Amino acid sequence: MIILDGKKISQEIKKEITETVKSIVAAGKPAPHLAAILVGNDGASETYVGHKEKDCHEVGFRSTVLRFPDSISQEELLSEIVRLNNDDDITGLIVQLPLPKHISEKDVIETINPQKDVDGFHPVNVGKMVSGIPSFVSATPDGIIELMKRYNIETAGKNCVILGRSNIVGRPMANLLSQKAYPGDCTVTICHSRSKNIKEICAAADIIVAALGVPEFLTADMVKDGAVVIDVGITRVKADNKSGFRLVGDVKFDEVSIKTSYITPVPGGVGPMTRVALLKNTLKSYELKNN
Ligand code: NAP
């Protein structure tokens, strides 16, 4: 069994990005600039945006976080997005989700200029991705594809099961793995909360991507020998330790890992690859504009 070390690979990618940024700056050009909009005081959102800021600084990007109170109107938020769309100094623009109930996530996403949509959520980017046209792909599926590439995981003709059908993970993942590409060329099945016989479907899979948000859902009896298991899930569960919690994936790691050929750990697998995918997209946006 080989651990798919997302932490190590993401560090390698960060080094590659850092080198590219150094040569951009050495040529007298400004470094890529990521703007993040944060609405309200949600603790998890604060943490995610904090990570994004830290990652930007690590690779030499400029980063700006624009904070707004919960009370901001949709109109005000949209006009802020338009302002950033029109600001030539901003390379990429993300709006941290979720948003307060009175603001439509759909309207917000559709207002972002697709060329600055480094989260890959805009329908133009989703449509391009589905059509196999180069685009910004949402960070988690993009990170998983990159991880598979870097470990040369064979995918052509494999039976792949995706657990979860969210717009940001399950569905794009299923689409990418079914494309005529590497990694890809899989025969893909998507399972969700209404699916029947999930156990049998998983047991026939060569590759399983678990993205449900149900801690330790995937157990050893659901996995065939030699399968590749990618664990996207990350849930905080109470624990008797200093922090009072531990992070648990959607896979029962101890019993599943011994049956697999490759598996991602939680933490240290998909998480760091998701973070670095946003940096990759930001650099891509910069290069598309400036080359
Ligand atoms: P989501 O939007 O809540 O979607 C979960 C999906 O799982 C839904 O399609 C749901 O089915 C399905 N599901 C839930 N319980 C199920 C069950 N018992 N049996 C079968 N299907 C079930 O979640 P998400 O945003 O895709 O995230 C999934 C997990 O990945 C979460 O733990 C999240 O924290 C984690 N995540 C991690 C990263 C990372 O960087 N590591 C990034 C993104 C997400 P229905 O559609 O029928 O409701």
Coordinates of C-alpha atoms and ligand atoms in Angstrom, one line a residue:
M1 CA 0.0 0.0 0.0
I2 CA 1.3 3.4 -1.0
I3 CA 0.2 6.6 0.8
L4 CA -0.7 9.4 -1.6
D5 CA 1.2 12.1 0.2
G6 CA -0.7 15.3 -0.7
K7 CA 1.4 17.3 1.8
K8 CA 4.6 16.4 0.1
I9 CA 3.3 16.8 -3.5
S10 CA 1.7 20.1 -2.6
Q11 CA 5.0 21.4 -1.3
E12 CA 6.7 20.3 -4.5
I13 CA 4.1 22.2 -6.5
K14 CA 4.5 25.3 -4.3
K15 CA 8.2 25.2 -5.0
E16 CA 7.5 25.1 -8.7
I17 CA 5.1 28.0 -8.4
T18 CA 7.5 30.0 -6.3
E19 CA 10.2 29.6 -9.0
T20 CA 7.8 30.9 -11.7
V21 CA 6.8 33.9 -9.5
K22 CA 10.5 34.7 -8.9
S23 CA 11.1 34.8 -12.6
I24 CA 8.0 37.0 -13.2
V25 CA 9.2 39.5 -10.6
A26 CA 12.8 39.3 -11.8
A27 CA 11.4 40.4 -15.2
G28 CA 10.1 43.5 -13.6
K29 CA 6.4 42.4 -13.6
P30 CA 4.1 42.5 -10.7
A31 CA 3.4 39.2 -8.9
P32 CA 0.0 37.5 -9.4
H33 CA -2.6 38.9 -7.0
L34 CA -5.4 36.9 -5.4
A35 CA -8.4 38.8 -3.9
A36 CA -10.7 37.0 -1.5
I37 CA -14.0 38.3 -0.3
L38 CA -15.2 37.2 3.1
V39 CA -18.7 38.0 4.4
G40 CA -19.5 37.7 8.1
N41 CA -17.6 36.0 10.9
D42 CA -18.0 32.3 10.2
G43 CA -15.1 30.6 12.0
A44 CA -14.4 27.9 9.3
S45 CA -14.5 30.5 6.5
E46 CA -12.1 32.7 8.5
T47 CA -9.8 29.7 8.8
Y48 CA -10.0 28.8 5.0
V49 CA -9.4 32.4 3.9
G50 CA -6.5 32.6 6.4
H51 CA -4.9 29.5 4.8
K52 CA -5.4 31.0 1.3
E53 CA -3.6 34.2 2.4
K54 CA -0.8 32.2 4.0
D55 CA -0.4 30.0 0.8
C56 CA -0.2 33.1 -1.4
H57 CA 2.5 34.7 0.7
E58 CA 4.5 31.4 0.7
V59 CA 4.7 31.3 -3.1
G60 CA 5.2 35.1 -3.5
F61 CA 1.7 36.0 -4.7
R62 CA 0.1 39.2 -3.5
S63 CA -3.1 38.7 -1.6
T64 CA -5.9 40.9 -0.5
V65 CA -8.8 39.9 1.8
L66 CA -11.9 42.1 1.7
R67 CA -14.1 41.7 4.7
F68 CA -17.7 42.7 4.8
P69 CA -20.3 42.4 7.6
D70 CA -23.2 40.0 7.4
S71 CA -25.4 43.0 6.8
I72 CA -23.9 43.8 3.4
S73 CA -26.7 43.8 0.8
Q74 CA -26.5 41.7 -2.3
E75 CA -26.3 44.8 -4.5
E76 CA -23.3 46.1 -2.6
L77 CA -21.5 42.8 -2.8
L78 CA -22.1 42.4 -6.5
S79 CA -20.8 45.9 -7.2
E80 CA -17.7 45.1 -5.2
I81 CA -17.2 42.0 -7.4
V82 CA -17.7 44.2 -10.5
R83 CA -15.1 46.6 -9.2
L84 CA -12.6 43.8 -8.7
N85 CA -13.4 42.3 -12.1
N86 CA -12.5 45.6 -13.6
D87 CA -9.3 46.1 -11.6
D88 CA -6.4 45.1 -13.8
D89 CA -4.2 44.6 -10.8
I90 CA -6.3 41.6 -9.5
T91 CA -5.4 38.3 -11.1
G92 CA -8.0 36.0 -9.4
L93 CA -11.1 36.6 -7.4
I94 CA -12.8 34.2 -4.9
V95 CA -15.8 34.7 -2.7
Q96 CA -15.7 32.5 0.3
L97 CA -18.8 30.4 0.7
P98 CA -21.3 30.0 2.4
L99 CA -22.8 33.4 2.2
P100 CA -25.6 34.9 4.4
K101 CA -29.1 33.6 3.4
H102 CA -30.2 37.0 1.9
I103 CA -27.4 36.7 -0.7
S104 CA -27.8 34.4 -3.7
E105 CA -24.6 32.3 -4.2
K106 CA -25.7 31.8 -7.8
D107 CA -25.9 35.5 -8.5
V108 CA -22.5 36.1 -6.8
I109 CA -20.8 33.3 -8.8
E110 CA -22.3 34.5 -12.1
T111 CA -21.0 38.0 -11.4
I112 CA -17.4 37.0 -11.2
N113 CA -15.5 37.4 -14.5
P114 CA -14.9 33.8 -15.7
Q115 CA -11.3 34.7 -16.5
K116 CA -10.7 35.6 -12.8
D117 CA -12.9 32.8 -11.4
V118 CA -10.0 30.8 -10.0
D119 CA -12.4 28.7 -7.9
G120 CA -13.8 27.4 -11.1
F121 CA -17.4 27.8 -10.0
H122 CA -18.7 30.0 -12.8
P123 CA -21.0 28.2 -15.2
V124 CA -18.7 29.2 -18.1
N125 CA -15.8 27.4 -16.5
V126 CA -18.0 24.4 -15.5
G127 CA -19.3 24.2 -19.0
K128 CA -15.8 24.3 -20.5
M129 CA -14.6 21.6 -18.1
V130 CA -17.5 19.4 -19.0
S131 CA -16.7 19.9 -22.7
G132 CA -13.1 19.1 -22.2
I133 CA -12.0 22.7 -23.0
P134 CA -9.2 24.1 -20.8
S135 CA -10.7 26.0 -18.0
F136 CA -10.4 26.7 -14.3
V137 CA -11.4 23.5 -12.5
S138 CA -12.7 23.6 -9.0
A139 CA -9.8 23.1 -6.5
T140 CA -10.6 19.7 -4.9
P141 CA -11.1 17.7 -8.1
D142 CA -8.2 19.5 -9.8
G143 CA -6.0 18.6 -6.8
I144 CA -7.0 15.0 -6.9
I145 CA -6.3 14.7 -10.6
E146 CA -2.9 16.3 -10.0
L147 CA -2.2 13.8 -7.2
M148 CA -3.1 10.9 -9.4
K149 CA -0.9 12.2 -12.2
R150 CA 2.1 12.7 -9.9
Y151 CA 1.8 9.1 -8.7
N152 CA 1.2 7.8 -12.2
I153 CA -1.9 6.0 -11.1
E154 CA -3.4 4.0 -13.9
T155 CA -6.9 5.1 -14.7
A156 CA -7.8 4.0 -18.3
G157 CA -10.6 1.4 -18.4
K158 CA -10.9 1.3 -14.6
N159 CA -14.2 1.1 -12.8
C160 CA -14.4 4.3 -10.7
V161 CA -17.0 5.0 -8.0
I162 CA -17.6 8.5 -6.8
L163 CA -19.4 8.8 -3.5
G164 CA -21.2 12.2 -3.5
R165 CA -22.6 14.4 -6.2
S166 CA -21.9 17.9 -5.0
N167 CA -21.1 20.6 -7.6
I168 CA -17.7 21.3 -6.1
V169 CA -16.4 17.8 -5.6
G170 CA -18.4 14.7 -6.7
R171 CA -19.8 15.9 -10.0
P172 CA -16.7 17.5 -11.4
M173 CA -14.6 14.6 -10.2
A174 CA -16.9 12.1 -12.1
N175 CA -16.8 14.3 -15.2
L176 CA -13.0 14.6 -15.2
L177 CA -12.4 10.9 -14.6
S178 CA -14.8 10.0 -17.5
Q179 CA -13.0 12.2 -20.0
K180 CA -10.8 11.0 -22.8
A181 CA -7.7 12.0 -21.0
Y182 CA -5.1 11.0 -18.4
P183 CA -6.1 10.7 -15.6
G184 CA -9.4 9.7 -17.0
D185 CA -10.9 7.1 -19.4
C186 CA -12.6 5.5 -16.4
T187 CA -16.0 3.9 -16.3
V188 CA -17.6 6.1 -13.7
T189 CA -20.5 5.5 -11.3
I190 CA -21.8 8.3 -9.0
C191 CA -23.5 7.3 -5.7
H192 CA -25.5 9.6 -3.5
S193 CA -28.0 9.4 -0.6
R194 CA -30.7 7.8 -2.8
S195 CA -28.4 5.2 -4.3
K196 CA -29.1 1.5 -3.6
N197 CA -26.5 -1.2 -3.1
I198 CA -23.6 1.2 -2.4
K199 CA -21.7 -1.6 -0.7
E200 CA -21.8 -3.9 -3.8
I201 CA -21.1 -1.0 -6.2
C202 CA -18.0 0.0 -4.2
A203 CA -16.8 -3.6 -3.9
A204 CA -16.5 -3.8 -7.7
A205 CA -14.6 -0.6 -8.0
D206 CA -10.9 -0.2 -8.9
I207 CA -10.9 3.5 -7.8
I208 CA -13.1 5.0 -5.1
V209 CA -13.4 8.7 -4.4
A210 CA -15.3 9.2 -1.1
A211 CA -16.8 12.7 -0.8
L212 CA -19.8 12.4 1.4
G213 CA -18.9 14.1 4.7
V214 CA -19.9 10.9 6.6
P215 CA -17.0 10.0 8.9
E216 CA -15.7 6.5 8.3
F217 CA -18.5 5.6 5.8
L218 CA -16.2 3.4 3.6
T219 CA -15.3 0.2 5.5
A220 CA -13.1 -2.7 4.5
D221 CA -15.9 -5.0 3.3
M222 CA -16.8 -2.3 0.7
V223 CA -13.3 -2.3 -0.9
K224 CA -11.7 -4.9 -3.1
D225 CA -8.1 -5.8 -2.8
G226 CA -5.8 -3.5 -4.7
A227 CA -8.3 -0.6 -5.1
V228 CA -7.2 3.0 -5.1
V229 CA -9.0 5.0 -2.4
I230 CA -9.2 8.8 -2.4
D231 CA -10.7 10.2 0.8
V232 CA -12.0 13.7 0.4
G233 CA -14.1 13.8 3.6
I234 CA -13.0 15.9 6.5
T235 CA -15.1 16.1 9.6
R236 CA -14.2 17.3 13.1
V237 CA -15.2 14.8 15.7
K238 CA -14.8 15.2 19.4
A239 CA -11.7 13.7 20.9
D240 CA -10.0 13.4 24.2
N241 CA -7.0 15.4 23.3
K242 CA -5.6 19.0 23.7
S243 CA -7.7 20.5 20.9
G244 CA -10.8 18.6 21.8
F245 CA -11.3 17.2 18.3
R246 CA -9.7 15.2 15.6
L247 CA -10.2 15.2 11.8
V248 CA -11.8 12.1 10.4
G249 CA -12.2 11.2 6.7
D250 CA -15.0 9.3 5.0
V251 CA -12.9 6.2 5.0
K252 CA -12.2 3.9 7.9
F253 CA -8.5 4.2 7.2
D254 CA -7.0 1.5 9.5
E255 CA -9.0 -1.3 8.0
V256 CA -9.4 -0.1 4.5
S257 CA -5.8 1.0 3.9
I258 CA -4.3 -2.5 4.2
K259 CA -6.5 -3.7 1.2
T260 CA -5.6 -0.8 -1.1
S261 CA -2.8 -0.2 -3.6
Y262 CA -2.9 3.6 -3.0
I263 CA -4.8 5.6 -0.4
T264 CA -4.9 9.3 0.7
P265 CA -4.6 10.0 4.5
V266 CA -6.7 12.5 6.4
P267 CA -5.3 14.9 7.1
G268 CA -2.4 15.3 4.6
G269 CA -4.0 13.9 1.5
V270 CA -6.6 15.8 -0.5
G271 CA -6.7 18.9 1.7
P272 CA -3.2 20.2 0.8
M273 CA -3.8 19.4 -2.9
T274 CA -7.0 21.5 -2.8
R275 CA -5.1 24.4 -1.3
V276 CA -2.4 24.3 -3.9
A277 CA -4.9 23.9 -6.8
L278 CA -6.1 27.4 -6.0
L279 CA -2.6 28.7 -6.4
K280 CA -2.2 26.8 -9.7
N281 CA -5.4 28.4 -11.0
T282 CA -4.2 31.9 -9.9
L283 CA -0.9 31.5 -11.8
K284 CA -2.8 30.1 -14.8
S285 CA -5.1 33.2 -14.8
Y286 CA -2.0 35.4 -14.7
E287 CA -0.3 33.6 -17.5
L288 CA -3.4 33.6 -19.7
K289 CA -3.6 37.4 -19.3
N290 CA 0.0 38.2 -19.7
N291 CA 1.4 35.7 -22.2
Ligands
NAP1 P1 -22.0 17.9 0.2 O1 -22.3 19.1 -0.7 O2 -22.6 17.9 1.5 O3 -22.3 16.6 -0.6 C1 -22.3 15.4 0.0 C2 -22.7 14.3 -1.0 O4 -22.7 13.0 -0.3 C3 -24.2 14.5 -1.5 O5 -24.2 14.2 -2.9 C4 -25.0 13.5 -0.7 O6 -26.1 12.9 -1.4 C5 -23.9 12.4 -0.5 N1 -24.2 11.6 0.7 C6 -24.3 12.1 2.0 N2 -24.5 11.1 2.8 C7 -24.6 10.0 2.1 C8 -24.8 8.6 2.4 N3 -25.0 8.2 3.7 N4 -24.8 7.7 1.4 C9 -24.6 8.1 0.2 N5 -24.4 9.4 -0.2 C10 -24.4 10.3 0.8 O7 -20.4 17.8 0.5 P2 -19.1 18.2 -0.3 O8 -19.0 19.7 -0.3 O9 -19.0 17.5 -1.6 O10 -18.0 17.6 0.7 C11 -18.0 16.3 1.0 C12 -16.9 16.1 2.1 O11 -15.7 16.5 1.6 C13 -17.1 16.9 3.4 O12 -16.6 16.2 4.5 C14 -16.3 18.1 3.1 O13 -15.8 18.7 4.4 C15 -15.1 17.5 2.4 N6 -14.3 18.4 1.6 C16 -13.0 18.3 1.7 C17 -12.2 19.1 0.9 C18 -10.7 19.0 1.1 O14 -10.0 19.9 0.6 N7 -10.2 18.0 1.8 C19 -12.8 20.0 0.0 C20 -14.2 20.0 -0.2 C21 -14.9 19.1 0.6 P3 -27.3 13.8 -1.9 O15 -26.9 14.6 -3.0 O16 -28.3 12.8 -2.2 O17 -27.7 14.7 -0.7

